[in-house]
C-alpha cells in the first residue's frame, strides 16, 4: 500500500466525524417521535433498533474514513473497530457519569451533557485506534488525565 499523505489529519478527521455523529445521533433519539414510538412498540424494540442503527452507522463511517485507522481498512477490522469504539466509549462514559454523580452533578437535569460526553469519549477511543502515533498518544494522555482527575476528585470528596 502506498504511504498515506497525512496520517495525522486522517486520524483526527475520523475522530471528529465519528464523535460528532455519535453525539448528534444520540441527541436526536432521546426526544420527539422516538419516545412516542417506544410507547407503541415497546422500549426494548426502540433501544435494540437504535443500537443496530448506531453500530451500522459507525461501521459505515469507518468505511468512509477507512484510512484513519489500520483496523478500518478491511470489513472484518471495521467490525472489531466498531465494537471497540462503542465498548470503550461506553466504559468511559459510565465511569465519568458515576463520578459526576458522586460529585453532585445531576445528569438527569442536563441530558445534553451525556450526549456530548459520549461523543467525546467515542472520539478519544477512535483516536486510540487511529493510524497516527501522535493522535494515539494524545488520546491516551487525555483518557488517562480524565481518569486520574476523576479518581483524585473522588478521593478528595
mmCIF file of C-alpha atoms in Angstrom, residues 68-145:
data_model
loop_
_atom_site.group_PDB
_atom_site.id
_atom_site.type_symbol
_atom_site.label_atom_id
_atom_site.label_comp_id
_atom_site.label_asym_id
_atom_site.label_seq_id
_atom_site.Cartn_x
_atom_site.Cartn_y
_atom_site.Cartn_z
ATOM 1 C CA UNK A 68 -7.886 6.861 9.524
ATOM 2 C CA UNK A 69 -7.073 3.550 11.239
ATOM 3 C CA UNK A 70 -5.422 0.297 10.259
ATOM 4 C CA UNK A 71 -8.476 -1.548 11.621
ATOM 5 C CA UNK A 72 -10.908 0.225 9.291
ATOM 6 C CA UNK A 73 -9.101 -0.814 6.117
ATOM 7 C CA UNK A 74 -10.962 -4.146 5.787
ATOM 8 C CA UNK A 75 -14.508 -5.294 6.651
ATOM 9 C CA UNK A 76 -13.533 -7.635 9.499
ATOM 10 C CA UNK A 77 -11.355 -4.984 11.086
ATOM 11 C CA UNK A 78 -14.183 -2.435 10.788
ATOM 12 C CA UNK A 79 -16.470 -4.776 12.734
ATOM 13 C CA UNK A 80 -13.888 -5.088 15.517
ATOM 14 C CA UNK A 81 -13.229 -1.337 15.372
ATOM 15 C CA UNK A 82 -16.957 -0.553 15.680
ATOM 16 C CA UNK A 83 -17.374 -2.787 18.720
ATOM 17 C CA UNK A 84 -14.173 -1.468 20.335
ATOM 18 C CA UNK A 85 -15.208 2.147 19.761
ATOM 19 C CA UNK A 86 -18.583 1.688 21.427
ATOM 20 C CA UNK A 87 -17.396 -0.583 24.214
ATOM 21 C CA UNK A 88 -14.570 1.802 25.103
ATOM 22 C CA UNK A 89 -16.746 4.884 24.732
ATOM 23 C CA UNK A 90 -19.499 3.395 26.884
ATOM 24 C CA UNK A 91 -16.962 2.391 29.550
ATOM 25 C CA UNK A 92 -15.514 5.907 29.679
ATOM 26 C CA UNK A 93 -18.952 7.490 29.856
ATOM 27 C CA UNK A 94 -20.117 5.055 32.523
ATOM 28 C CA UNK A 95 -17.061 5.863 34.624
ATOM 29 C CA UNK A 96 -17.496 9.604 34.074
ATOM 30 C CA UNK A 97 -21.228 9.522 34.737
ATOM 31 C CA UNK A 98 -20.761 7.640 38.006
ATOM 32 C CA UNK A 99 -18.009 10.008 39.080
ATOM 33 C CA UNK A 100 -20.018 13.116 38.197
ATOM 34 C CA UNK A 101 -22.991 11.713 40.092
ATOM 35 C CA UNK A 102 -20.752 11.123 43.092
ATOM 36 C CA UNK A 103 -19.591 14.736 42.856
ATOM 37 C CA UNK A 104 -23.182 16.018 42.893
ATOM 38 C CA UNK A 105 -23.808 16.623 39.188
ATOM 39 C CA UNK A 106 -27.373 15.699 38.266
ATOM 40 C CA UNK A 107 -27.127 14.213 34.795
ATOM 41 C CA UNK A 108 -30.905 13.809 34.530
ATOM 42 C CA UNK A 109 -31.298 17.580 34.572
ATOM 43 C CA UNK A 110 -28.783 18.054 31.744
ATOM 44 C CA UNK A 111 -29.082 15.118 29.301
ATOM 45 C CA UNK A 112 -27.210 17.014 26.578
ATOM 46 C CA UNK A 113 -24.046 16.776 28.676
ATOM 47 C CA UNK A 114 -24.259 12.977 28.488
ATOM 48 C CA UNK A 115 -24.624 13.064 24.696
ATOM 49 C CA UNK A 116 -21.601 15.277 24.203
ATOM 50 C CA UNK A 117 -19.615 13.347 26.812
ATOM 51 C CA UNK A 118 -20.312 10.138 24.903
ATOM 52 C CA UNK A 119 -19.359 11.822 21.633
ATOM 53 C CA UNK A 120 -16.074 12.955 23.170
ATOM 54 C CA UNK A 121 -15.405 9.532 24.714
ATOM 55 C CA UNK A 122 -16.061 7.783 21.409
ATOM 56 C CA UNK A 123 -13.811 10.267 19.611
ATOM 57 C CA UNK A 124 -10.979 9.588 22.075
ATOM 58 C CA UNK A 125 -11.347 5.822 21.624
ATOM 59 C CA UNK A 126 -11.279 6.323 17.848
ATOM 60 C CA UNK A 127 -8.068 8.283 18.391
ATOM 61 C CA UNK A 128 -6.584 5.384 20.385
ATOM 62 C CA UNK A 129 -7.236 3.149 17.393
ATOM 63 C CA UNK A 130 -6.009 5.709 14.849
ATOM 64 C CA UNK A 131 -3.193 5.390 12.371
ATOM 65 C CA UNK A 132 -1.152 8.326 13.670
ATOM 66 C CA UNK A 133 1.141 7.705 16.607
ATOM 67 C CA UNK A 134 0.764 11.299 17.820
ATOM 68 C CA UNK A 135 -3.031 11.019 17.791
ATOM 69 C CA UNK A 136 -2.894 7.696 19.666
ATOM 70 C CA UNK A 137 -0.589 9.164 22.314
ATOM 71 C CA UNK A 138 -2.694 12.324 22.611
ATOM 72 C CA UNK A 139 -5.883 10.318 23.041
ATOM 73 C CA UNK A 140 -4.265 8.037 25.613
ATOM 74 C CA UNK A 141 -2.984 11.045 27.576
ATOM 75 C CA UNK A 142 -6.429 12.708 27.564
ATOM 76 C CA UNK A 143 -8.154 9.496 28.678
ATOM 77 C CA UNK A 144 -5.570 8.941 31.418
ATOM 78 C CA UNK A 145 -5.892 12.572 32.530
#
